[in-house]
Each structure stands twice: as structure tokens, then as C-alpha cells.
PDB file of C-alpha atoms in Angstrom:
ATOM      1  CA  MET A   1     -53.434  41.725  10.830  1.00 75.00           C
ATOM      2  CA  THR A   2     -51.389  39.410   8.656  1.00 85.00           C
ATOM      3  CA  ALA A   3     -49.320  36.311   9.316  1.00 80.00           C
ATOM      4  CA  SER A   4     -46.134  38.239   8.509  1.00 93.00           C
ATOM      5  CA  GLU A   5     -47.052  40.845  11.153  1.00 97.00           C
ATOM      6  CA  ALA A   6     -47.542  38.034  13.670  1.00 98.00           C
ATOM      7  CA  VAL A   7     -44.088  36.636  12.863  1.00 98.00           C
ATOM      8  CA  LEU A   8     -42.461  40.075  13.274  1.00 98.00           C
ATOM      9  CA  ILE A   9     -44.198  40.693  16.627  1.00 98.00           C
ATOM     10  CA  TYR A  10     -43.322  37.200  17.863  1.00 98.00           C
ATOM     11  CA  GLN A  11     -39.673  37.502  16.792  1.00 98.00           C
ATOM     12  CA  ASP A  12     -39.367  40.940  18.400  1.00 98.00           C
ATOM     13  CA  ASN A  13     -40.597  39.484  21.702  1.00 98.00           C
ATOM     14  CA  LEU A  14     -38.116  36.601  21.420  1.00 98.00           C
ATOM     15  CA  ASP A  15     -35.215  38.974  20.748  1.00 98.00           C
ATOM     16  CA  VAL A  16     -35.996  41.403  23.556  1.00 98.00           C
ATOM     17  CA  VAL A  17     -36.655  38.728  26.196  1.00 97.00           C
ATOM     18  CA  SER A  18     -33.553  36.749  25.189  1.00 97.00           C
ATOM     19  CA  ARG A  19     -31.398  39.856  25.527  1.00 97.00           C
ATOM     20  CA  ALA A  20     -33.035  40.770  28.852  1.00 96.00           C
ATOM     21  CA  LEU A  21     -32.446  37.229  30.150  1.00 95.00           C
ATOM     22  CA  MET A  22     -28.751  37.240  29.325  1.00 95.00           C
ATOM     23  CA  ASP A  23     -28.330  40.806  30.660  1.00 95.00           C
ATOM     24  CA  CYS A  24     -30.292  40.062  33.875  1.00 92.00           C
ATOM     25  CA  ASP A  25     -32.577  42.990  33.021  1.00 94.00           C
ATOM     26  CA  LEU A  26     -35.799  42.206  34.931  1.00 89.00           C
ATOM     27  CA  PRO A  27     -37.496  45.571  34.169  1.00 92.00           C
ATOM     28  CA  LEU A  28     -37.055  45.014  30.414  1.00 95.00           C
ATOM     29  CA  MET A  29     -38.245  41.425  30.744  1.00 91.00           C
ATOM     30  CA  MET A  30     -41.335  42.539  32.690  1.00 91.00           C
ATOM     31  CA  ARG A  31     -42.375  44.743  29.763  1.00 95.00           C
ATOM     32  CA  HIS A  32     -42.503  41.640  27.545  1.00 97.00           C
ATOM     33  CA  ILE A  33     -43.658  38.839  29.865  1.00 96.00           C
ATOM     34  CA  ALA A  34     -47.025  38.922  31.625  1.00 96.00           C
ATOM     35  CA  VAL A  35     -47.470  38.004  35.260  1.00 94.00           C
ATOM     36  CA  PRO A  36     -49.069  35.645  36.070  1.00 93.00           C
ATOM     37  CA  ASN A  37     -47.291  33.513  33.503  1.00 93.00           C
ATOM     38  CA  MET A  38     -47.277  29.788  32.842  1.00 91.00           C
ATOM     39  CA  MET A  39     -44.205  27.914  31.683  1.00 90.00           C
ATOM     40  CA  SER A  40     -43.889  24.201  31.107  1.00 88.00           C
ATOM     41  CA  THR A  41     -41.618  21.457  29.880  1.00 87.00           C
ATOM     42  CA  LYS A  42     -42.564  17.845  29.120  1.00 88.00           C
ATOM     43  CA  ASP A  43     -42.234  16.899  32.791  1.00 84.00           C
ATOM     44  CA  THR A  44     -42.764  20.117  34.783  1.00 83.00           C
ATOM     45  CA  GLU A  45     -44.965  23.192  34.865  1.00 84.00           C
ATOM     46  CA  ILE A  46     -44.994  26.346  36.938  1.00 86.00           C
ATOM     47  CA  VAL A  47     -47.058  29.480  37.258  1.00 87.00           C
ATOM     48  CA  MET A  48     -45.109  32.602  38.083  1.00 88.00           C
ATOM     49  CA  SER A  49     -47.524  34.789  40.004  1.00 89.00           C
ATOM     50  CA  SER A  50     -45.250  37.709  40.874  1.00 90.00           C
ATOM     51  CA  PRO A  51     -42.319  39.670  39.455  1.00 91.00           C
ATOM     52  CA  GLU A  52     -40.192  38.151  42.233  1.00 90.00           C
ATOM     53  CA  GLU A  53     -40.982  34.610  41.079  1.00 88.00           C
ATOM     54  CA  LEU A  54     -40.276  35.591  37.476  1.00 89.00           C
ATOM     55  CA  ASP A  55     -36.928  37.012  38.596  1.00 89.00           C
ATOM     56  CA  ILE A  56     -36.052  33.805  40.498  1.00 87.00           C
ATOM     57  CA  VAL A  57     -36.997  31.538  37.580  1.00 87.00           C
ATOM     58  CA  MET A  58     -35.152  33.629  35.013  1.00 89.00           C
ATOM     59  CA  SER A  59     -32.068  33.990  37.235  1.00 90.00           C
ATOM     60  CA  ASP A  60     -32.002  30.234  37.842  1.00 88.00           C
ATOM     61  CA  PHE A  61     -32.335  29.574  34.102  1.00 90.00           C
ATOM     62  CA  ARG A  62     -29.598  32.085  33.240  1.00 93.00           C
ATOM     63  CA  ASN A  63     -27.318  30.451  35.817  1.00 91.00           C
ATOM     64  CA  GLN A  64     -27.982  27.056  34.182  1.00 90.00           C
ATOM     65  CA  LEU A  65     -27.039  28.484  30.792  1.00 92.00           C
ATOM     66  CA  LEU A  66     -23.860  30.113  32.095  1.00 94.00           C
ATOM     67  CA  ALA A  67     -22.860  26.922  33.952  1.00 92.00           C
ATOM     68  CA  ARG A  68     -23.008  25.102  30.609  1.00 91.00           C
ATOM     69  CA  GLY A  69     -20.786  27.701  28.955  1.00 94.00           C
ATOM     70  CA  VAL A  70     -23.496  29.482  26.965  1.00 94.00           C
ATOM     71  CA  GLU A  71     -22.228  32.706  25.428  1.00 94.00           C
ATOM     72  CA  THR A  72     -25.031  33.318  22.926  1.00 95.00           C
ATOM     73  CA  TYR A  73     -28.695  32.494  23.460  1.00 96.00           C
ATOM     74  CA  GLU A  74     -30.823  32.923  20.341  1.00 97.00           C
ATOM     75  CA  ARG A  75     -34.457  32.128  19.734  1.00 98.00           C
ATOM     76  CA  THR A  76     -35.837  32.096  16.199  1.00 98.00           C
ATOM     77  CA  CYS A  77     -39.489  32.113  15.165  1.00 98.00           C
ATOM     78  CA  ILE A  78     -40.474  29.146  13.008  1.00 98.00           C
ATOM     79  CA  GLU A  79     -44.112  30.152  12.594  1.00 97.00           C
ATOM     80  CA  ALA A  80     -46.598  32.481  14.236  1.00 98.00           C
ATOM     81  CA  ALA A  81     -50.179  33.515  13.549  1.00 97.00           C
ATOM     82  CA  PHE A  82     -52.947  35.498  15.134  1.00 97.00           C
ATOM     83  CA  VAL A  83     -55.378  33.262  17.004  1.00 96.00           C
ATOM     84  CA  ALA A  84     -58.608  32.961  14.997  1.00 95.00           C
ATOM     85  CA  GLY A  85     -60.997  35.772  15.865  1.00 93.00           C
ATOM     86  CA  ARG A  86     -58.446  37.515  18.108  1.00 93.00           C
ATOM     87  CA  ASP A  87     -56.280  40.419  17.015  1.00 94.00           C
ATOM     88  CA  ASP A  88     -54.754  40.575  20.514  1.00 97.00           C
ATOM     89  CA  MET A  89     -53.307  37.049  20.681  1.00 98.00           C
ATOM     90  CA  ILE A  90     -50.548  35.291  18.736  1.00 98.00           C
ATOM     91  CA  ALA A  91     -49.566  31.621  18.948  1.00 98.00           C
ATOM     92  CA  GLY A  92     -46.313  30.356  17.523  1.00 98.00           C
ATOM     93  CA  ARG A  93     -43.347  28.034  17.560  1.00 98.00           C
ATOM     94  CA  HIS A  94     -39.676  28.839  17.837  1.00 98.00           C
ATOM     95  CA  LYS A  95     -36.329  27.136  18.237  1.00 98.00           C
ATOM     96  CA  THR A  96     -33.729  27.946  20.844  1.00 96.00           C
ATOM     97  CA  ALA A  97     -30.042  27.691  19.967  1.00 96.00           C
ATOM     98  CA  THR A  98     -26.989  28.381  22.094  1.00 94.00           C
ATOM     99  CA  THR A  99     -23.308  28.623  21.451  1.00 94.00           C
ATOM    100  CA  GLY A 100     -20.303  28.577  23.703  1.00 93.00           C
ATOM    101  CA  GLU A 101     -16.568  28.712  23.321  1.00 92.00           C
ATOM    102  CA  ASP A 102     -16.477  25.217  21.786  1.00 89.00           C
ATOM    103  CA  GLY A 103     -19.562  25.519  19.545  1.00 92.00           C
ATOM    104  CA  VAL A 104     -23.038  24.366  20.543  1.00 90.00           C
ATOM    105  CA  ALA A 105     -23.408  24.652  24.330  1.00 88.00           C
ATOM    106  CA  VAL A 106     -26.909  23.160  24.719  1.00 87.00           C
ATOM    107  CA  ALA A 107     -28.645  21.070  22.067  1.00 90.00           C
ATOM    108  CA  GLU A 108     -31.190  23.082  20.067  1.00 94.00           C
ATOM    109  CA  TYR A 109     -34.778  22.629  21.204  1.00 94.00           C
ATOM    110  CA  LEU A 110     -38.282  23.670  20.121  1.00 97.00           C
ATOM    111  CA  ASN A 111     -40.807  25.772  22.023  1.00 97.00           C
ATOM    112  CA  HIS A 112     -44.418  26.896  21.748  1.00 97.00           C
ATOM    113  CA  MET A 113     -45.459  30.313  22.994  1.00 98.00           C
ATOM    114  CA  VAL A 114     -48.546  32.494  23.216  1.00 97.00           C
ATOM    115  CA  LEU A 115     -48.361  36.280  23.246  1.00 98.00           C
ATOM    116  CA  MET A 116     -51.166  38.618  24.219  1.00 97.00           C
ATOM    117  CA  ARG A 117     -51.446  42.371  23.731  1.00 98.00           C
ATOM    118  CA  ILE A 118     -51.950  43.806  27.208  1.00 96.00           C
ATOM    119  CA  ASP A 119     -52.207  47.565  27.648  1.00 94.00           C
ATOM    120  CA  GLY A 120     -50.798  48.067  24.153  1.00 95.00           C
ATOM    121  CA  GLN A 121     -47.739  45.833  24.728  1.00 96.00           C
ATOM    122  CA  TRP A 122     -47.195  42.297  23.397  1.00 98.00           C
ATOM    123  CA  LYS A 123     -46.353  39.995  26.316  1.00 97.00           C
ATOM    124  CA  GLY A 124     -45.666  36.295  26.629  1.00 97.00           C
ATOM    125  CA  ILE A 125     -48.388  34.604  28.686  1.00 96.00           C
ATOM    126  CA  TRP A 126     -47.466  30.933  28.147  1.00 95.00           C
ATOM    127  CA  LEU A 127     -44.348  29.072  27.052  1.00 95.00           C
ATOM    128  CA  GLN A 128     -43.725  25.372  26.592  1.00 94.00           C
ATOM    129  CA  ALA A 129     -40.222  24.037  25.978  1.00 93.00           C
ATOM    130  CA  ILE A 130     -40.371  20.712  24.159  1.00 93.00           C
ATOM    131  CA  MET A 131     -37.868  18.946  26.400  1.00 88.00           C
ATOM    132  CA  ASP A 132     -37.665  17.501  29.897  1.00 81.00           C
ATOM    133  CA  ASN A 133     -36.842  20.026  32.592  1.00 70.00           C
ATOM    134  CA  THR A 134     -34.192  17.630  33.867  1.00 75.00           C
ATOM    135  CA  GLU A 135     -32.258  18.202  30.597  1.00 70.00           C
ATOM    136  CA  LEU A 136     -31.631  21.914  31.284  1.00 72.00           C
ATOM    137  CA  GLN A 137     -33.683  22.995  34.323  1.00 62.00           C
ATOM    138  CA  ILE A 138     -35.459  25.749  32.421  1.00 64.00           C
ATOM    139  CA  LEU A 139     -37.913  25.926  35.316  1.00 62.00           C
ATOM    140  CA  SER A 140     -36.641  26.429  38.861  1.00 60.00           C
ATOM    141  CA  PRO A 141     -36.703  23.013  40.519  1.00 64.00           C
ATOM    142  CA  ASP A 142     -37.586  24.420  43.961  1.00 68.00           C
ATOM    143  CA  ILE A 143     -40.568  26.441  42.704  1.00 65.00           C
ATOM    144  CA  ALA A 144     -41.726  23.576  40.472  1.00 63.00           C
ATOM    145  CA  ALA A 145     -41.536  21.093  43.358  1.00 62.00           C
ATOM    146  CA  ALA A 146     -43.396  23.418  45.745  1.00 63.00           C
ATOM    147  CA  GLN A 147     -46.168  24.041  43.219  1.00 59.00           C
ATOM    148  CA  ALA A 148     -46.445  20.326  42.417  1.00 62.00           C
ATOM    149  CA  GLU A 149     -46.766  19.563  46.134  1.00 69.00           C
ATOM    150  CA  ALA A 150     -49.441  22.239  46.517  1.00 64.00           C
ATOM    151  CA  ARG A 151     -51.421  20.702  43.606  1.00 65.00           C
ATOM    152  CA  ARG A 152     -51.015  17.226  45.147  1.00 72.00           C
ATOM    153  CA  MET A 153     -52.315  18.492  48.494  1.00 72.00           C
ATOM    154  CA  LEU A 154     -55.284  20.211  46.860  1.00 69.00           C
ATOM    155  CA  ASN A 155     -56.166  17.041  44.957  1.00 74.00           C
ATOM    156  CA  THR A 156     -55.968  15.068  48.217  1.00 79.00           C
ATOM    157  CA  LEU A 157     -58.299  17.542  49.967  1.00 74.00           C
ATOM    158  CA  ARG A 158     -60.917  17.285  47.181  1.00 68.00           C
ATOM    159  CA  ARG A 159     -61.412  13.554  47.707  1.00 64.00           C
TER     160      ARG A 159
END
């Protein structure tokens, strides 16, 4: 496996998931995103443990994009490579750009992502957007708050 193959696989995943997000096509998205799945921003993280949670998070994110006038949502691979010693895992970086009627709808931002080949299909298992969730609410605030409270309670119980 070569670095150029990793870039092609990574970009294909970006393209398919971006299209599925904007089309509200959960079945297509589920073929390219693993569940459970972890997503994070600088200030928030969530684990989506079911297709229903994935659907909620992606619907909330799509609604955020549409509310800001996003007409095109494009993600472009910057770099990707197979993880050392693993031909079933790719780590990479990409940028996300949007446009609307008046030009740029949301400022471009960077992301990190890990893909894993599961049952012969490349799926995203982890994504980190390099921005605060409060800037765009990539992650559903209600789910993020509930999971943060659950972690807080667990930490309290351990003491």
C-alpha cells in the first residue's frame, strides 16, 4: 500500500460522506462511518454509539450548515498515510470549505481523521475538527452535554 493509495481512499471517504451529509442519506453515510464513532472539536467530544445517534448528530450539523446559508460543503485531503504496520488503518488531515450565495459561508477549517477497513469497507472511526464547537456546533450540543455530564458523574463516583 502506498501513500498515494491512502490519499485516494481518504478522499473517496470524504467525498461520499460529504455528499451523504448534504443529501441526508443515512444509509450511505453508515457504509462509510463506523459506529461506535468518536468526534471531537477543541472544546467538545462525543461518542456516537448507535446509528440513531449518528443520524441526530449529522442532522443537527446539516441544519447548522443550512442555517448559515451553506450550498456547497467540500472536504479536501491535505495528506494521508497508512498507519505504520497497519494496512487496514489510514490517518490523515483535510480541510473543510463551504460556499453560499454570497461566497464563503463558514470559514475554512482543518480536521484530522482516522479510517479503518472494516469488513472490506473503509470507514471513519475518529474525526477531530480543529475549531471550537461553539463556532459551528459540529457536534450536537445536547448529546455532548449529556455525555459530558455522564463522564463528570463517573469521575465523581470513582473518588
